[in-house]
């Protein structure tokens, strides 16, 4: 066996059934059991429909309070990966390793430690992408394999041993430029990947691509900024030429296997906060784009934001599920909600909204040369799932947090010259050099709404569950002097960029230290909390059949606050998972806890303290011992929970 792959005899025996079954062709697998086994978790979102719905119900409302930790595996890495579980074996990347475990015990089946070529580029050593793996079950001639990206490479490994597949590309690797840090979405013999291109106005294209899982040959590439003569080129002015951004950075695509359609989440164009050099709606930016999964041929698109100036992006396409609308019509739909917190329910066949969407006028700005689109799409039935506006009266009071925190928030408001907010899509205004502060507050901000964790959906009920954040961005747009970009994710300086009273750069928010104190360098002493009234994060259930919100509860707490004021919402970007046991599991919070909620009511039924935050999506599976497990990647270890045997 190749050096770098470690396998024990006991665990190899445990792998025998899994690896043999996984090597079957899809047809053979169907003959042995039909669709995906209930106990498997075969993609980052469990299935290609991206539902994150486990049909297991051994753990349910009645007994979830008895969940106990079954095992923990030290990850020796910190990432957001969601492991795959196939016939009782768990697979995941961890820096330069790919690990296979017995999912019932946490014992290693094999570990492949990859020797990446030495790099002359400064920075951390090469490693596998930290989101997860793609799984291909084999075709009868070729065995099952795992695909993963690593920088500018797409790589394939034997699922039974962890060894590279020599016949894939060049000894197991295919060059991709730009690279991709998500998971390969594998449908049929096609692996779909996005692009981790930078936020440079002119730079590498962010086009999604499809590759042959057997040979590594590139099959197609979808142009997200249409060239001259192509449909929708007119939505860019001359800004389509060498345009950066407009990429699929989301961690996976959604696929309808029955129609062979892949739904690609295409983010906003670069630069994030200035678009005077790209006048128009900028199709396919901020869009769900449906393509033929085998050829990349365009089918339809739905644009959720016209001419993005807020870094709203498109973090995922959304889960695919059946719904029945109030008029009795049935539809297969995508439930799409992103960082704007606007909840769209789209017919999967043609992209038309199933529930009404209307174009509403939004406020213009005054940055020189900027293009401001006069309207944006708003769902009529479903309100925004996060805060999208605020006034002076919404500033947090001493009764909400502490007197010190509240006072620091009022002081920040005054220092900024107040914050302009005219509702959703309020633009950042222009501040000329030497002029007083002229600050806008954007809600829900650059990280959410609903970020990369995305929704979970129960296809048996039509219910959709999300972690929705109330975050903010503050400041103005100013003319950039010199050639240094303000943002870490760009290497080019645009003509105009974001700044605030806190300094240059786009990532400052309306928040203040709980202590009310700053050190000599102006840095907060202790944790900072938002300056508008809570809750600041909610676990929310939306009925996609009607578009109505079923319930919403605060998600996450601040242990630093006085008793009775702690559960104010304190979450990161990850999302929930739902099970047939009537439970919604979610980590995501910044309080080192893992929770279970009643899927019908939102009542919290279970909670456990972890060694660190679990900013990753949970997953559930059946182990080789027959038990249902619920597990999560939590700050350097995989932790699995089960009912006592």
Coordinates of C-alpha atoms in Angstrom, one line a residue:
X1 CA 0.0 0.0 0.0
X2 CA 1.2 3.5 -0.9
X3 CA 3.2 5.3 1.8
X4 CA 1.1 7.8 3.5
X5 CA -2.1 5.6 3.7
X6 CA -2.4 3.9 7.0
X7 CA -4.9 1.0 7.5
X8 CA -5.4 -1.3 10.4
X9 CA -6.6 -4.9 9.9
X10 CA -9.6 -4.6 12.2
X11 CA -10.9 -1.4 10.6
X12 CA -10.2 -2.8 7.1
X13 CA -12.5 -5.7 8.0
X14 CA -15.1 -3.1 9.1
X15 CA -14.7 -1.4 5.7
X16 CA -15.3 -4.6 3.6
X17 CA -19.1 -4.3 3.3
X18 CA -19.0 -0.5 2.9
X19 CA -16.3 -0.4 0.2
X20 CA -17.8 -3.3 -1.7
X21 CA -21.3 -1.8 -1.7
X22 CA -19.9 1.6 -2.6
X23 CA -18.1 0.2 -5.7
X24 CA -21.3 -0.9 -7.3
X25 CA -22.7 0.9 -10.3
X26 CA -25.7 3.1 -9.7
X27 CA -27.9 0.5 -11.5
X28 CA -26.4 -2.3 -9.3
X29 CA -26.9 -0.2 -6.2
X30 CA -30.6 0.3 -7.2
X31 CA -31.0 -3.4 -7.7
X32 CA -29.7 -4.0 -4.1
X33 CA -31.8 -1.4 -2.4
X34 CA -33.1 1.4 -4.6
X35 CA -32.5 5.0 -3.6
X36 CA -29.9 6.2 -1.1
X37 CA -30.0 4.1 2.1
X38 CA -31.8 6.0 4.9
X39 CA -28.7 5.7 7.0
X40 CA -26.3 7.3 4.5
X41 CA -25.1 11.0 4.2
X42 CA -23.7 11.1 0.7
X43 CA -23.1 14.8 0.1
X44 CA -22.4 17.9 2.2
X45 CA -26.2 18.4 2.3
X46 CA -26.9 14.6 2.5
X47 CA -28.5 14.4 -0.9
X48 CA -28.1 16.1 -4.3
X49 CA -31.4 17.9 -3.6
X50 CA -29.6 19.7 -0.7
X51 CA -32.3 19.0 1.8
X52 CA -30.2 18.1 4.8
X53 CA -33.2 15.9 5.7
X54 CA -32.5 12.6 7.4
X55 CA -35.3 10.1 7.1
X56 CA -34.1 8.4 10.4
X57 CA -36.5 8.7 13.3
X58 CA -35.0 6.5 16.1
X59 CA -34.0 9.8 17.8
X60 CA -37.2 11.7 18.1
X61 CA -39.1 14.3 20.3
X62 CA -39.8 11.8 23.0
X63 CA -36.3 10.6 23.6
X64 CA -33.9 13.3 22.3
X65 CA -33.4 14.5 25.9
X66 CA -31.5 11.2 26.5
X67 CA -28.9 11.8 23.8
X68 CA -25.3 11.2 25.0
X69 CA -21.9 11.6 23.5
X70 CA -20.9 8.3 21.8
X71 CA -17.4 9.2 20.6
X72 CA -15.2 12.0 19.6
X73 CA -12.4 12.0 17.0
X74 CA -9.6 14.7 17.2
X75 CA -9.6 16.3 13.9
X76 CA -6.2 17.9 14.0
X77 CA -7.6 20.6 11.8
X78 CA -10.1 23.5 12.0
X79 CA -12.5 23.7 9.1
X80 CA -16.3 23.6 8.3
X81 CA -16.3 20.2 6.7
X82 CA -19.4 18.0 6.8
X83 CA -18.2 14.4 6.6
X84 CA -19.8 11.8 4.3
X85 CA -21.2 8.6 5.7
X86 CA -21.7 5.7 3.3
X87 CA -22.7 2.3 4.6
X88 CA -21.4 3.0 8.1
X89 CA -18.0 4.5 7.1
X90 CA -17.3 8.2 7.6
X91 CA -15.0 10.2 5.2
X92 CA -13.7 13.7 5.6
X93 CA -10.7 16.0 4.7
X94 CA -8.4 17.4 7.4
X95 CA -5.6 19.6 6.1
X96 CA -3.3 17.3 4.2
X97 CA -5.2 14.1 5.2
X98 CA -8.3 12.3 4.1
X99 CA -9.7 10.2 6.9
X100 CA -12.1 7.2 6.9
X101 CA -13.6 6.2 10.3
X102 CA -16.0 3.5 11.5
X103 CA -18.9 5.8 12.1
X104 CA -20.2 3.8 15.0
X105 CA -16.9 4.0 17.0
X106 CA -14.8 6.7 15.6
X107 CA -12.0 4.3 15.0
X108 CA -9.8 4.9 11.9
X109 CA -10.3 2.6 8.9
X110 CA -7.6 4.3 6.9
X111 CA -5.8 7.7 6.7
X112 CA -4.2 9.0 3.6
X113 CA -1.6 11.7 4.3
X114 CA -0.9 13.5 1.0
X115 CA 2.5 14.9 0.1
X116 CA 1.8 18.1 -1.7
X117 CA 4.5 19.5 -3.9
X118 CA 6.6 22.2 -2.2
X119 CA 5.3 25.8 -2.9
X120 CA 7.3 28.9 -3.3
X121 CA 4.3 31.0 -2.5
X122 CA 4.2 32.5 1.0
X123 CA 1.4 31.4 3.3
X124 CA 0.2 28.2 4.9
X125 CA 1.2 24.8 3.4
X126 CA -1.1 23.3 0.7
X127 CA -4.1 21.4 2.0
X128 CA -7.4 19.9 1.0
X129 CA -10.4 22.2 0.9
X130 CA -12.0 22.4 4.3
X131 CA -15.7 22.0 3.3
X132 CA -15.8 18.3 2.5
X133 CA -15.7 15.6 -0.2
X134 CA -17.6 14.5 -3.3
X135 CA -18.7 10.9 -3.6
X136 CA -19.0 8.8 -6.8
X137 CA -20.3 5.2 -6.3
X138 CA -18.5 3.6 -9.3
X139 CA -19.9 2.2 -12.5
X140 CA -19.0 -1.5 -12.4
X141 CA -15.7 -1.0 -14.2
X142 CA -14.3 1.7 -12.0
X143 CA -14.5 1.5 -8.2
X144 CA -16.0 4.1 -5.9
X145 CA -14.0 7.2 -5.5
X146 CA -13.8 10.4 -3.5
X147 CA -13.2 13.8 -5.1
X148 CA -11.8 16.9 -3.4
X149 CA -10.2 20.2 -4.3
X150 CA -6.8 21.4 -3.1
X151 CA -5.9 24.9 -4.1
X152 CA -5.8 24.8 -7.9
X153 CA -6.2 21.0 -8.2
X154 CA -9.2 18.7 -8.4
X155 CA -8.2 15.3 -7.0
X156 CA -9.6 11.8 -7.0
X157 CA -8.9 9.0 -4.4
X158 CA -9.9 5.4 -4.1
X159 CA -12.6 5.1 -1.6
X160 CA -11.5 1.7 -0.3
X161 CA -7.9 2.6 0.3
X162 CA -7.4 6.3 0.1
X163 CA -4.9 6.0 -2.6
X164 CA -4.9 8.5 -5.6
X165 CA -6.6 7.3 -8.7
X166 CA -3.7 7.3 -11.2
X167 CA -5.9 7.3 -14.3
X168 CA -7.7 10.5 -13.2
X169 CA -5.9 13.5 -14.8
X170 CA -2.2 13.5 -14.1
X171 CA -1.7 10.7 -11.5
X172 CA -4.9 11.6 -9.6
X173 CA -5.0 15.4 -10.1
X174 CA -6.4 17.9 -12.6
X175 CA -5.3 21.5 -12.7
X176 CA -8.2 24.0 -12.2
X177 CA -7.7 27.8 -12.4
X178 CA -9.1 29.4 -10.4
X179 CA -9.3 26.9 -7.6
X180 CA -12.4 26.1 -5.5
X181 CA -12.8 25.7 -1.8
X182 CA -16.2 24.0 -1.8
X183 CA -17.2 20.4 -2.4
X184 CA -17.5 18.7 -5.8
X185 CA -21.1 18.1 -6.6
X186 CA -21.3 14.7 -8.4
X187 CA -24.2 13.7 -10.5
X188 CA -23.9 10.8 -12.9
X189 CA -20.4 11.0 -14.2
X190 CA -20.1 14.7 -13.9
X191 CA -18.4 16.6 -11.0
X192 CA -19.4 20.2 -10.8
X193 CA -17.2 22.8 -9.1
X194 CA -17.3 26.5 -8.6
X195 CA -14.5 29.1 -8.4
X196 CA -12.7 30.9 -5.5
X197 CA -11.9 33.9 -7.6
X198 CA -10.9 37.2 -5.8
X199 CA -13.0 40.3 -5.6
X200 CA -11.0 42.1 -8.2
X201 CA -12.9 44.2 -10.8
X202 CA -10.7 42.8 -13.5
X203 CA -9.5 39.3 -12.8
X204 CA -10.1 35.6 -13.1
X205 CA -13.5 34.6 -14.2
X206 CA -15.6 32.8 -11.5
X207 CA -17.2 30.4 -13.9
X208 CA -18.6 27.0 -12.7
X209 CA -17.2 24.0 -14.5
X210 CA -18.1 20.4 -15.0
X211 CA -15.5 17.5 -15.1
X212 CA -15.6 13.8 -16.0
X213 CA -15.3 11.9 -12.7
X214 CA -13.5 9.0 -14.5
X215 CA -10.9 10.8 -16.6
X216 CA -10.8 14.3 -15.1
X217 CA -11.5 15.8 -18.5
X218 CA -13.3 19.2 -18.4
X219 CA -16.7 18.8 -19.9
X220 CA -18.1 22.3 -19.8
X221 CA -17.8 25.8 -18.4
X222 CA -20.7 28.3 -17.8
X223 CA -19.9 31.9 -18.6
X224 CA -21.3 34.0 -15.7
X225 CA -20.5 37.4 -17.4
X226 CA -21.9 36.9 -21.0
X227 CA -19.6 38.0 -23.8
X228 CA -20.6 40.3 -26.6
X229 CA -23.4 38.8 -28.7
X230 CA -24.5 36.5 -25.9
X231 CA -27.9 36.8 -24.1
X232 CA -27.8 39.4 -21.2
X233 CA -24.5 40.9 -22.3
X234 CA -26.4 44.2 -22.5
X235 CA -26.9 44.1 -18.7
X236 CA -23.2 45.0 -18.1
X237 CA -22.5 48.0 -20.3
X238 CA -18.8 47.4 -21.1
X239 CA -18.2 46.0 -17.7
X240 CA -18.3 42.4 -18.7
X241 CA -14.8 42.6 -20.2
X242 CA -12.4 40.6 -17.9
X243 CA -14.9 41.0 -15.0
X244 CA -13.9 39.4 -11.7
X245 CA -16.2 38.0 -9.1
X246 CA -19.6 36.7 -10.3
X247 CA -18.5 33.3 -9.1
X248 CA -19.9 30.2 -7.6
X249 CA -18.2 30.2 -4.2
X250 CA -21.1 28.4 -2.5
X251 CA -20.0 25.0 -1.2
X252 CA -22.2 22.9 -3.6
X253 CA -24.8 23.0 -6.3
X254 CA -28.3 21.6 -6.0
X255 CA -29.3 18.9 -8.5
X256 CA -32.6 17.5 -9.7
X257 CA -31.6 14.0 -10.7
X258 CA -35.0 13.4 -12.4
X259 CA -34.4 16.1 -15.0
X260 CA -30.6 16.2 -15.0
X261 CA -30.7 19.9 -13.9
X262 CA -28.0 21.5 -11.8
X263 CA -28.9 24.7 -10.0
X264 CA -25.8 26.9 -9.6
X265 CA -25.5 29.7 -7.0
X266 CA -23.8 32.6 -8.7
X267 CA -22.5 35.4 -6.4
X268 CA -22.3 39.1 -7.1
X269 CA -19.7 40.8 -9.4
X270 CA -16.6 42.6 -8.2
X271 CA -16.1 45.1 -6.8
X272 CA -18.5 44.4 -3.9
X273 CA -19.3 48.1 -3.1
X274 CA -18.7 50.0 -6.4
X275 CA -20.2 49.2 -9.7
X276 CA -20.0 52.4 -11.8
X277 CA -17.9 50.4 -14.3
X278 CA -20.6 47.7 -14.7
X279 CA -23.9 49.7 -15.3
X280 CA -27.0 47.5 -15.5
X281 CA -28.5 44.6 -13.7
X282 CA -25.4 42.4 -14.2
X283 CA -27.0 39.0 -15.1
X284 CA -26.0 36.3 -14.0
X285 CA -24.7 38.0 -10.8
X286 CA -26.7 37.2 -7.7
X287 CA -28.7 34.5 -9.5
X288 CA -29.7 30.9 -9.3
X289 CA -28.8 29.5 -12.7
X290 CA -30.3 26.2 -13.9
X291 CA -28.1 24.3 -16.4
X292 CA -28.0 20.8 -17.9
X293 CA -25.7 18.9 -15.4
X294 CA -24.0 17.0 -18.2
X295 CA -23.4 19.8 -20.7
X296 CA -23.7 23.1 -18.8
X297 CA -26.3 24.3 -21.3
X298 CA -28.4 27.2 -19.9
X299 CA -32.1 26.5 -18.9
X300 CA -33.2 29.5 -16.8
X301 CA -32.1 31.9 -14.2
X302 CA -33.7 34.0 -11.4
X303 CA -31.8 37.1 -10.2
X304 CA -32.4 37.9 -6.5
X305 CA -30.5 41.2 -6.5
X306 CA -30.0 43.7 -9.4
X307 CA -26.6 45.3 -9.6
X308 CA -25.3 44.2 -6.2
X309 CA -23.6 47.0 -4.2
X310 CA -23.9 45.4 -0.8
X311 CA -21.9 42.1 -1.1
X312 CA -25.2 40.1 -0.8
X313 CA -23.8 37.4 -3.1
X314 CA -25.5 34.0 -3.5
X315 CA -24.3 31.5 -0.9
X316 CA -26.3 28.5 -2.1
X317 CA -29.1 27.6 -4.5
X318 CA -31.4 26.2 -1.8
X319 CA -33.0 22.8 -1.2
X320 CA -35.2 21.1 -3.8
X321 CA -38.6 19.9 -2.4
X322 CA -42.2 19.4 -3.4
X323 CA -44.9 21.8 -2.2
X324 CA -48.6 22.2 -2.6
X325 CA -49.7 25.9 -2.8
X326 CA -53.0 27.2 -1.4
X327 CA -54.7 26.9 -4.8
X328 CA -54.0 23.1 -4.7
X329 CA -51.3 23.1 -7.3
X330 CA -48.2 20.9 -6.7
X331 CA -44.7 22.1 -7.6
X332 CA -41.1 21.0 -7.3
X333 CA -39.4 24.1 -6.0
X334 CA -36.1 25.6 -4.8
X335 CA -36.4 27.4 -1.5
X336 CA -33.8 30.1 -1.9
X337 CA -32.8 32.6 0.9
X338 CA -29.4 34.2 1.2
X339 CA -27.7 37.1 2.9
X340 CA -30.5 39.5 2.1
X341 CA -32.8 37.3 4.1
X342 CA -35.4 37.5 1.3
X343 CA -37.2 34.1 0.9
X344 CA -37.9 33.1 -2.7
X345 CA -39.8 29.9 -3.6
X346 CA -39.0 29.1 -7.3
X347 CA -40.5 26.5 -9.6
X348 CA -37.6 24.1 -10.4
X349 CA -38.8 23.7 -13.9
X350 CA -38.7 27.3 -15.1
X351 CA -37.5 29.5 -12.2
X352 CA -40.8 31.3 -11.9
X353 CA -41.7 32.3 -8.3
X354 CA -44.4 30.1 -6.9
X355 CA -45.4 32.8 -4.4
X356 CA -45.7 36.4 -5.6
X357 CA -42.6 38.5 -6.1
X358 CA -42.8 42.2 -6.9
X359 CA -40.3 44.8 -8.0
X360 CA -40.2 47.7 -5.5
X361 CA -38.5 51.0 -5.7
X362 CA -35.4 51.3 -3.5
X363 CA -33.4 54.4 -2.5
X364 CA -30.6 55.7 -4.8
X365 CA -27.2 56.9 -3.7
X366 CA -24.8 59.6 -4.7
X367 CA -21.4 58.1 -5.4
X368 CA -20.0 59.7 -8.5
X369 CA -20.4 57.6 -11.6
X370 CA -22.3 54.9 -9.8
X371 CA -25.3 53.1 -11.4
X372 CA -28.2 52.5 -9.0
X373 CA -30.9 50.1 -10.1
X374 CA -34.3 51.7 -9.2
X375 CA -36.0 48.5 -8.1
X376 CA -35.3 45.2 -6.3
X377 CA -37.3 42.0 -6.1
X378 CA -39.3 41.5 -2.9
X379 CA -41.3 38.4 -1.9
X380 CA -44.9 39.5 -1.2
X381 CA -45.9 36.8 1.3
X382 CA -42.8 36.1 3.3
X383 CA -41.3 39.0 5.2
X384 CA -37.5 39.3 5.4
X385 CA -36.2 36.7 7.9
X386 CA -33.7 39.2 9.4
X387 CA -33.7 42.9 10.5
X388 CA -33.5 45.1 7.4
X389 CA -34.1 48.6 8.9
X390 CA -33.4 50.6 12.0
X391 CA -33.8 54.0 13.5
X392 CA -32.3 55.9 16.5
X393 CA -35.1 54.4 18.6
X394 CA -33.9 50.9 17.9
X395 CA -30.5 51.4 19.7
X396 CA -30.1 48.8 22.4
X397 CA -31.1 50.0 25.9
X398 CA -29.5 49.1 29.3
X399 CA -32.5 46.8 30.0
X400 CA -31.5 44.7 26.9
X401 CA -27.8 44.2 27.7
X402 CA -25.9 46.3 30.2
X403 CA -25.8 50.1 30.9
X404 CA -22.1 50.2 29.8
X405 CA -22.8 48.5 26.5
X406 CA -25.8 50.7 25.7
X407 CA -23.9 53.9 26.5
X408 CA -21.0 52.7 24.2
X409 CA -23.6 52.2 21.4
X410 CA -25.0 55.7 21.7
X411 CA -21.4 57.1 21.7
X412 CA -20.6 55.1 18.5
X413 CA -23.8 56.5 16.8
X414 CA -22.7 60.0 17.6
X415 CA -19.1 59.4 16.4
X416 CA -20.4 58.2 13.1
X417 CA -22.6 61.2 12.7
X418 CA -25.7 59.0 12.9
X419 CA -26.5 56.1 10.6
X420 CA -28.7 56.5 7.5
X421 CA -31.1 53.7 6.9
X422 CA -34.0 53.9 4.5
X423 CA -34.9 50.3 4.6
X424 CA -33.7 47.3 2.5
X425 CA -31.0 48.1 -0.1
X426 CA -30.1 51.4 1.4
X427 CA -26.9 52.3 -0.5
X428 CA -23.6 53.5 1.1
X429 CA -23.4 57.3 0.4
X430 CA -20.4 59.2 -0.8
X431 CA -18.1 61.0 1.6
X432 CA -15.6 63.4 0.0
X433 CA -12.1 63.7 1.6
X434 CA -12.0 66.1 4.6
X435 CA -15.8 66.1 5.0
X436 CA -17.6 65.1 8.2
X437 CA -18.6 61.4 8.7
X438 CA -21.6 60.4 6.5
X439 CA -22.5 56.9 7.6
X440 CA -25.0 54.4 6.3
X441 CA -26.0 51.2 8.2
X442 CA -26.7 48.2 6.0
X443 CA -28.9 45.4 7.4
X444 CA -28.7 42.5 7.6
X445 CA -25.0 43.0 6.6
X446 CA -22.4 41.2 4.7
X447 CA -22.6 37.8 6.6
X448 CA -26.3 37.4 6.8
X449 CA -29.2 36.9 6.8
X450 CA -28.6 33.3 5.8
X451 CA -25.1 32.6 4.9
X452 CA -23.2 29.5 3.5
X453 CA -24.9 27.1 6.0
X454 CA -28.1 27.5 4.0
X455 CA -31.5 26.0 4.8
X456 CA -32.6 22.5 5.7
X457 CA -35.9 21.3 4.3
X458 CA -38.4 18.5 5.1
X459 CA -39.7 17.2 1.8
X460 CA -42.5 15.4 3.5
X461 CA -44.0 18.6 4.9
X462 CA -42.7 21.5 2.8
X463 CA -41.1 23.1 5.9
X464 CA -37.8 25.0 5.5
X465 CA -35.5 25.8 8.5
X466 CA -32.8 28.5 8.6
X467 CA -30.4 30.2 10.9
X468 CA -31.0 33.9 10.1
X469 CA -28.7 36.5 11.5
X470 CA -29.2 40.2 12.2
X471 CA -25.8 41.6 11.3
X472 CA -24.8 45.0 10.0
X473 CA -22.2 46.9 7.9
X474 CA -21.6 50.6 8.4
X475 CA -19.7 53.4 6.7
X476 CA -19.6 55.2 3.4
X477 CA -18.0 55.0 0.0
X478 CA -14.9 57.2 -0.7
X479 CA -12.4 57.7 -3.5
X480 CA -9.4 55.4 -3.2
X481 CA -6.1 57.2 -3.1
X482 CA -3.2 55.0 -4.2
X483 CA -3.2 51.4 -5.4
X484 CA -3.8 49.5 -2.2
X485 CA -7.2 47.7 -1.9
X486 CA -9.2 48.1 1.3
X487 CA -10.3 44.5 1.4
X488 CA -8.4 41.3 2.2
X489 CA -10.1 39.4 -0.7
X490 CA -8.9 41.8 -3.4
X491 CA -5.5 42.6 -4.9
X492 CA -6.7 45.5 -7.0
X493 CA -7.9 48.8 -5.8
X494 CA -11.1 50.0 -7.3
X495 CA -11.8 53.7 -8.0
X496 CA -14.1 53.9 -5.0
X497 CA -14.3 51.7 -1.9
X498 CA -15.8 51.4 1.6
X499 CA -14.6 53.0 4.8
X500 CA -16.0 54.2 8.1
X501 CA -15.1 56.1 11.3
X502 CA -13.4 52.9 12.3
X503 CA -11.0 53.0 9.4
X504 CA -10.6 51.9 5.8
X505 CA -12.2 48.6 4.8
X506 CA -15.7 47.1 4.5
X507 CA -16.1 44.9 7.6
X508 CA -17.0 47.3 10.4
X509 CA -20.4 46.9 12.1
X510 CA -22.6 48.8 14.5
X511 CA -21.4 47.0 17.6
X512 CA -19.7 47.9 20.9
X513 CA -17.9 46.2 23.7
X514 CA -20.1 44.8 26.4
X515 CA -17.8 46.4 28.9
X516 CA -18.1 49.7 27.3
X517 CA -14.3 50.0 27.3
X518 CA -11.6 50.2 24.7
X519 CA -7.9 49.8 25.1
X520 CA -5.2 52.3 24.3
X521 CA -5.2 51.2 20.7
X522 CA -9.0 51.6 20.3
X523 CA -9.7 47.9 20.4
X524 CA -12.8 46.6 22.4
X525 CA -12.1 45.2 25.8
X526 CA -13.9 41.9 26.0
X527 CA -16.7 40.7 23.6
X528 CA -18.6 43.1 21.4
X529 CA -22.4 42.9 20.9
X530 CA -24.6 44.5 18.3
X531 CA -26.0 47.9 19.1
X532 CA -29.6 47.4 17.9
X533 CA -32.3 45.7 19.9
X534 CA -32.2 41.8 20.0
X535 CA -32.7 39.1 19.1
X536 CA -29.7 39.0 16.8
X537 CA -30.0 35.5 15.4
X538 CA -33.1 33.3 15.0
X539 CA -33.8 29.7 14.1
X540 CA -36.8 30.2 11.7
X541 CA -39.2 27.8 10.1
X542 CA -41.0 28.8 6.9
X543 CA -43.8 26.9 5.3
X544 CA -42.8 26.8 1.6
X545 CA -46.3 25.6 0.7
X546 CA -47.7 29.0 1.7
X547 CA -44.6 31.2 2.2
X548 CA -45.7 32.0 5.8
X549 CA -43.4 31.9 8.8
X550 CA -44.4 29.1 11.1
X551 CA -42.2 30.1 14.1
X552 CA -38.9 31.8 15.0
X553 CA -36.9 31.5 18.2
X554 CA -33.7 33.2 19.3
X555 CA -30.6 31.0 18.6
X556 CA -27.6 31.2 20.8
X557 CA -26.8 33.0 24.0
X558 CA -24.2 35.3 25.7
X559 CA -23.0 33.8 28.9
X560 CA -21.4 37.1 29.8
X561 CA -24.8 38.7 30.3
X562 CA -26.9 38.7 33.5
X563 CA -29.2 35.8 34.0
X564 CA -32.5 36.3 32.1
X565 CA -30.9 38.4 29.3
X566 CA -28.6 35.8 27.8
X567 CA -30.7 34.2 25.0
X568 CA -30.5 37.1 22.6
X569 CA -29.2 35.2 19.5
X570 CA -25.5 34.6 19.0
X571 CA -24.8 32.6 15.9
X572 CA -22.3 32.1 13.1
X573 CA -22.8 31.2 9.5
X574 CA -23.6 27.5 9.6
X575 CA -27.1 26.0 9.3
X576 CA -29.5 23.4 10.7
X577 CA -30.4 19.8 9.8
X578 CA -33.9 18.3 10.1
X579 CA -34.9 14.7 10.7
X580 CA -37.9 12.5 10.4
X581 CA -38.0 12.3 14.2
X582 CA -39.5 15.8 14.2
X583 CA -36.2 17.5 15.2
X584 CA -34.1 20.3 14.0
X585 CA -30.4 20.0 15.1
X586 CA -28.2 23.1 14.9
X587 CA -24.7 24.0 16.1
X588 CA -23.7 27.3 14.4
X589 CA -23.7 29.4 17.6
X590 CA -20.8 31.2 19.3
X591 CA -21.6 29.8 22.7
X592 CA -20.1 26.3 22.3
X593 CA -23.4 24.5 22.3
X594 CA -25.3 22.0 20.1
X595 CA -29.1 22.0 20.3
X596 CA -32.2 20.2 19.1
X597 CA -35.5 21.9 18.6
X598 CA -39.1 20.6 18.0
X599 CA -39.6 21.0 14.2
X600 CA -43.3 21.8 14.7
X601 CA -43.1 24.4 17.5
X602 CA -39.5 25.6 17.8
X603 CA -39.3 24.5 21.4
X604 CA -35.8 23.6 22.5
X605 CA -35.7 20.0 23.6
X606 CA -32.0 19.2 24.1
X607 CA -28.7 21.0 24.5
X608 CA -25.1 20.0 25.1
X609 CA -21.9 21.9 25.9
X610 CA -19.0 21.3 23.4
X611 CA -15.3 22.0 23.8
X612 CA -15.6 24.7 21.2
X613 CA -18.0 26.3 18.7
X614 CA -19.5 24.1 16.1
X615 CA -19.6 26.4 13.0
X616 CA -20.5 23.6 10.7
X617 CA -23.7 21.9 9.6
X618 CA -24.8 18.8 11.6
X619 CA -25.4 15.4 10.0
X620 CA -27.2 12.2 10.9
X621 CA -26.6 8.6 9.9
X622 CA -26.9 4.9 10.9
X623 CA -23.8 3.2 12.2
X624 CA -22.8 -0.4 11.6
X625 CA -24.2 -1.2 15.1
X626 CA -27.7 -0.2 13.8
X627 CA -28.0 3.0 15.9
X628 CA -28.9 6.4 14.6
X629 CA -26.2 9.0 15.3
X630 CA -26.2 12.8 15.1
X631 CA -22.8 14.4 14.7
X632 CA -21.1 17.7 14.1
X633 CA -17.6 19.1 13.4
X634 CA -16.8 21.3 16.4
X635 CA -13.6 23.3 16.7
X636 CA -11.1 20.5 15.9
X637 CA -13.0 17.3 16.5
X638 CA -15.9 15.3 15.2
X639 CA -18.4 14.6 18.0
X640 CA -21.1 12.0 17.6
X641 CA -24.2 11.5 19.8
X642 CA -26.6 8.6 20.2
X643 CA -29.1 7.1 22.5
X644 CA -27.8 4.7 25.1
X645 CA -27.9 1.1 23.9

